[in-house]
Coordinates of C-alpha atoms in Angstrom, one line a residue:
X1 CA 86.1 93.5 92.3
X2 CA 87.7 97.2 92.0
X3 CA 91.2 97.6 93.3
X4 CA 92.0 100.6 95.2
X5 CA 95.0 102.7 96.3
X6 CA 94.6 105.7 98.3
X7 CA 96.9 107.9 100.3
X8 CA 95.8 109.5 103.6
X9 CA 96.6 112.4 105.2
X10 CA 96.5 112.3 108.4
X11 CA 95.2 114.7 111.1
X12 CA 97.3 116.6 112.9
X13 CA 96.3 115.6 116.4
X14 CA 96.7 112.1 115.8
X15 CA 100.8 110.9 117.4
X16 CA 101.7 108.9 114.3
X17 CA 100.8 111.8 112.0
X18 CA 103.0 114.2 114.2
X19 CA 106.2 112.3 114.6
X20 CA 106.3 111.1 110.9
X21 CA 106.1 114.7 109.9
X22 CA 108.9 116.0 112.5
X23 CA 111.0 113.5 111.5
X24 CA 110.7 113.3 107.8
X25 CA 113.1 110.6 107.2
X26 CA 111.0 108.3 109.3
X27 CA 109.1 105.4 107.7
X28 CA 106.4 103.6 109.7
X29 CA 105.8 100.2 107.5
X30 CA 102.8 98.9 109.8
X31 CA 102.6 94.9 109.6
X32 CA 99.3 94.4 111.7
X33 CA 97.1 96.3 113.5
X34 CA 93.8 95.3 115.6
X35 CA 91.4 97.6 116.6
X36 CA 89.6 97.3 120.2
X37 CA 86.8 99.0 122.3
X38 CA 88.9 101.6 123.8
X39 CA 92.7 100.7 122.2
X40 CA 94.3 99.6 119.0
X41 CA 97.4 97.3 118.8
X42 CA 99.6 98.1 116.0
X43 CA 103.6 95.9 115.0
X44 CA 105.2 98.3 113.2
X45 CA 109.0 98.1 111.5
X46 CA 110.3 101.7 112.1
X47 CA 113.2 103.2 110.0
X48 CA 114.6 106.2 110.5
X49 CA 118.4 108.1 111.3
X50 CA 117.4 109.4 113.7
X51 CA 115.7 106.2 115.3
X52 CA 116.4 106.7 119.2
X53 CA 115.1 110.3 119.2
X54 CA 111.7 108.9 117.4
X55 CA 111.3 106.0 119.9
X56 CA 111.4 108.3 122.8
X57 CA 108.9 110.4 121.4
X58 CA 106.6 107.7 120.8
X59 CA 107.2 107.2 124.1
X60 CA 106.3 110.4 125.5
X61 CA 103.0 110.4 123.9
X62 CA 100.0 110.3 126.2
X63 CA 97.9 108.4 123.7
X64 CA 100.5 105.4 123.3
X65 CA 99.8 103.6 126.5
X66 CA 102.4 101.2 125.9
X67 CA 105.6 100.4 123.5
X68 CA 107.9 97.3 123.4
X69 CA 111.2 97.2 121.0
X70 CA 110.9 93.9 120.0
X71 CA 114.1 94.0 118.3
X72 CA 116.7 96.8 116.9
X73 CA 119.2 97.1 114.5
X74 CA 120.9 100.1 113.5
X75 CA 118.1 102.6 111.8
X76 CA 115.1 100.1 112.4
X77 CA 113.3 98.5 115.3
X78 CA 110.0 96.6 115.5
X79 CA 108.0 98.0 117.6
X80 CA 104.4 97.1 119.2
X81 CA 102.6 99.4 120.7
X82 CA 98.8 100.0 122.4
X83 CA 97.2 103.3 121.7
X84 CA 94.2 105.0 122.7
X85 CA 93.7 106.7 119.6
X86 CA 93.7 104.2 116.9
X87 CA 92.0 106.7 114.4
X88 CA 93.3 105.0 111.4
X89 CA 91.5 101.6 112.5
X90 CA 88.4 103.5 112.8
X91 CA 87.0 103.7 109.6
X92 CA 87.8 100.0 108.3
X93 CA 86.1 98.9 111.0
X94 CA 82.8 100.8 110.6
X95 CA 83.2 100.6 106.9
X96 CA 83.5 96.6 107.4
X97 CA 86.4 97.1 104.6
X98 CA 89.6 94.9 104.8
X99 CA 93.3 97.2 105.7
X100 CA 95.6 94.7 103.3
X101 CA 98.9 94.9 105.6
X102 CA 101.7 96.3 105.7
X103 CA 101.2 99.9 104.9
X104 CA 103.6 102.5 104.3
X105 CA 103.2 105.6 106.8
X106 CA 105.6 108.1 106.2
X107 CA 105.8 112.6 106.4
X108 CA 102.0 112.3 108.2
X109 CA 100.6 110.5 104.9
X110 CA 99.7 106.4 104.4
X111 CA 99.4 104.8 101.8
X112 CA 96.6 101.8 101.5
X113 CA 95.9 99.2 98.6
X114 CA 92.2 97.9 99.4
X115 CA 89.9 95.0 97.6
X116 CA 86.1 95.5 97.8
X117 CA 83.2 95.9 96.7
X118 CA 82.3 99.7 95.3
X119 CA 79.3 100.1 97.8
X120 CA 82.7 99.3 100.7
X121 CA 84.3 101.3 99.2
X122 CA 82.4 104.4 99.1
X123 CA 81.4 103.5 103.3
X124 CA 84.9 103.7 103.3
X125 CA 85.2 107.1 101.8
X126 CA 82.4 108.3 103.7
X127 CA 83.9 106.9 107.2
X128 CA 87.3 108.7 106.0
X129 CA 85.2 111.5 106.0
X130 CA 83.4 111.5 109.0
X131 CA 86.6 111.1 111.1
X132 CA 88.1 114.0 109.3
X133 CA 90.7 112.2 107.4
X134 CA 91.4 113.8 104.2
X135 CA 92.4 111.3 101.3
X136 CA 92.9 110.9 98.0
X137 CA 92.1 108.1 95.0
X138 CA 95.7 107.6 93.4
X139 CA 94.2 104.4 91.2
X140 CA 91.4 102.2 90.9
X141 CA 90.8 99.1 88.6
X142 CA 88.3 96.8 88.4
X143 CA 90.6 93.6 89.4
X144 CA 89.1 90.2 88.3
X145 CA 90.7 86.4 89.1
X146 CA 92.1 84.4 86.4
X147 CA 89.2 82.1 87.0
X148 CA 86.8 84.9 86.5
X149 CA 88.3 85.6 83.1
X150 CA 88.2 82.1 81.9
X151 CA 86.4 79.2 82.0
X152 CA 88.2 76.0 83.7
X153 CA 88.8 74.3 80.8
X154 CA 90.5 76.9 79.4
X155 CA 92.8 77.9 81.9
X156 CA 93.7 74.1 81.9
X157 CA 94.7 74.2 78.5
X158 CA 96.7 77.6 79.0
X159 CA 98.0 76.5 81.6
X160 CA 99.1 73.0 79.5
X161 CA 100.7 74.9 76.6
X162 CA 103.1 77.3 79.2
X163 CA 104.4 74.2 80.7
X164 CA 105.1 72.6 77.4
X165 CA 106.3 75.8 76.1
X166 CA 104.0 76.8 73.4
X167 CA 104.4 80.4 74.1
X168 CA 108.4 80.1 74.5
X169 CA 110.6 81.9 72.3
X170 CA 111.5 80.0 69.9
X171 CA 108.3 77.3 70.3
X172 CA 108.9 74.1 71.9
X173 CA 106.0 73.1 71.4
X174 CA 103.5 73.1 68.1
X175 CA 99.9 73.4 68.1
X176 CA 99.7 69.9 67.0
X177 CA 101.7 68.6 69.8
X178 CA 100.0 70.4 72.5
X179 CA 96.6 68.8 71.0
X180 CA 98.0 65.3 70.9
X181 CA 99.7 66.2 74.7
X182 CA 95.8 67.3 76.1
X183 CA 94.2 64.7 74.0
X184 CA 91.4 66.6 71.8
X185 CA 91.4 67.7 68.4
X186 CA 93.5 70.1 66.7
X187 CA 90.9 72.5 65.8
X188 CA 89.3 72.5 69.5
X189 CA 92.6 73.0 71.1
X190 CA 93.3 76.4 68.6
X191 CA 89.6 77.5 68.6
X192 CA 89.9 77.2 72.8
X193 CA 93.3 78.8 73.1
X194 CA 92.0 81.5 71.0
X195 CA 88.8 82.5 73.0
X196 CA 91.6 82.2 76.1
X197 CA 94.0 84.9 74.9
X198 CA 91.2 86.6 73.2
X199 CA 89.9 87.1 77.0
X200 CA 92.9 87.6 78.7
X201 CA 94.1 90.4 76.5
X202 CA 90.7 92.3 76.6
X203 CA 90.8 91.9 80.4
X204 CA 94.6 93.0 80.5
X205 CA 94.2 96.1 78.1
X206 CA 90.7 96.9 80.5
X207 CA 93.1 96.8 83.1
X208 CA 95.8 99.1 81.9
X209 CA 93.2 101.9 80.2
X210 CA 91.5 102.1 84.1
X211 CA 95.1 102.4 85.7

């Protein structure tokens, strides 16, 4: 499944986008959000040097229709907060794409890390689009499990010869051993963990060439 980050720009109208740019020390690290029929609920950890100045414009924005400091210390507060204007919120939801939280917001740009399919993700570019959010693709890999690389019995042995320290520096464990330790031949167990590594290091230079 392809692993995307991307980092939005967000629109000028929009309160979030405003005060993170006027205050460009601020970060907004946003921990949940939840998007409703006319309203979005966001918790957000805000940090900033100018923290009480920021809060009070938050305040004083007519699209945040409510704000609670839920607790503050020095130059950071969590804050939740209702807004009519969850624009953000808008395209994951008609995109049917999962936000992985938290997200860094900072100078009117986010940064989000998203797991999908590639026909979400391109409903998500095209929702992104069609509520005028400008974005751009700063990495994408194709990400795939451990279980998807190899077969069970494989990642069982693997996972046999880490714990008895096979691959340890120096060995603490021969090949020999770790056959006798998983009870099968000598010659299955190193024709196994061969087809094992030989997966997993295909898989991890995949990986690093798509970065």
């Amino acid at each position: 499944m392809p692993h995307a980050e991307l980092t939005l720009t967000i629109p000028d109208e929009i309160w979030i986008g405003d005060i993170s740019r006027a205050y460009d020390d601020a970060t907004f690290r946003i921990l949940s959000a939840l998007p409703g029929e006319d309203s979005g609920v966001g918790l957000a950890e805000i940090t900033s040097d100018d923290l009480p100045a920021v809060l009070r414009d938050i305040e004083n924005r007519e699209s945040v229709t409510t704000i609670e400091i839920l607790s503050h210390r020095d130059d950071s507060a969590l804050v939740q907060f209702e807004t009519s204007m969850p624009l953000l919120l808008f395209p994951v939801q008609g995109s049917g794409v999962p936000l992985e939280m938290p997200f860094t917001l900072s100078n009117g740009e986010a940064v989000w890390e998203i797991s999908a399919p590639q026909e979400r993700l391109s409903e998500l570019g095209e929702q992104l689009e069609e509520f005028g959010i400008a974005f751009s693709v700063d990495r994408i890999q194709q990400h795939l499990e451990t279980e998807q690389v190899l077969t069970e019995s494989q990642l069982e042995l693997v996972q046999e010869a880490i714990d008895a320290g096979y691959y340890d520096t120096p060995r603490e464990c021969s090949l020999t051993e770790l056959a006798d330790r998983v009870g099968i031949a000598k010659s299955t167990c190193s024709e196994t963990l061969h087809r094992a590594e030989e997966q997993i290091l295909k898989q991890f230079v995949s990986d690093h060439q798509a970065r």
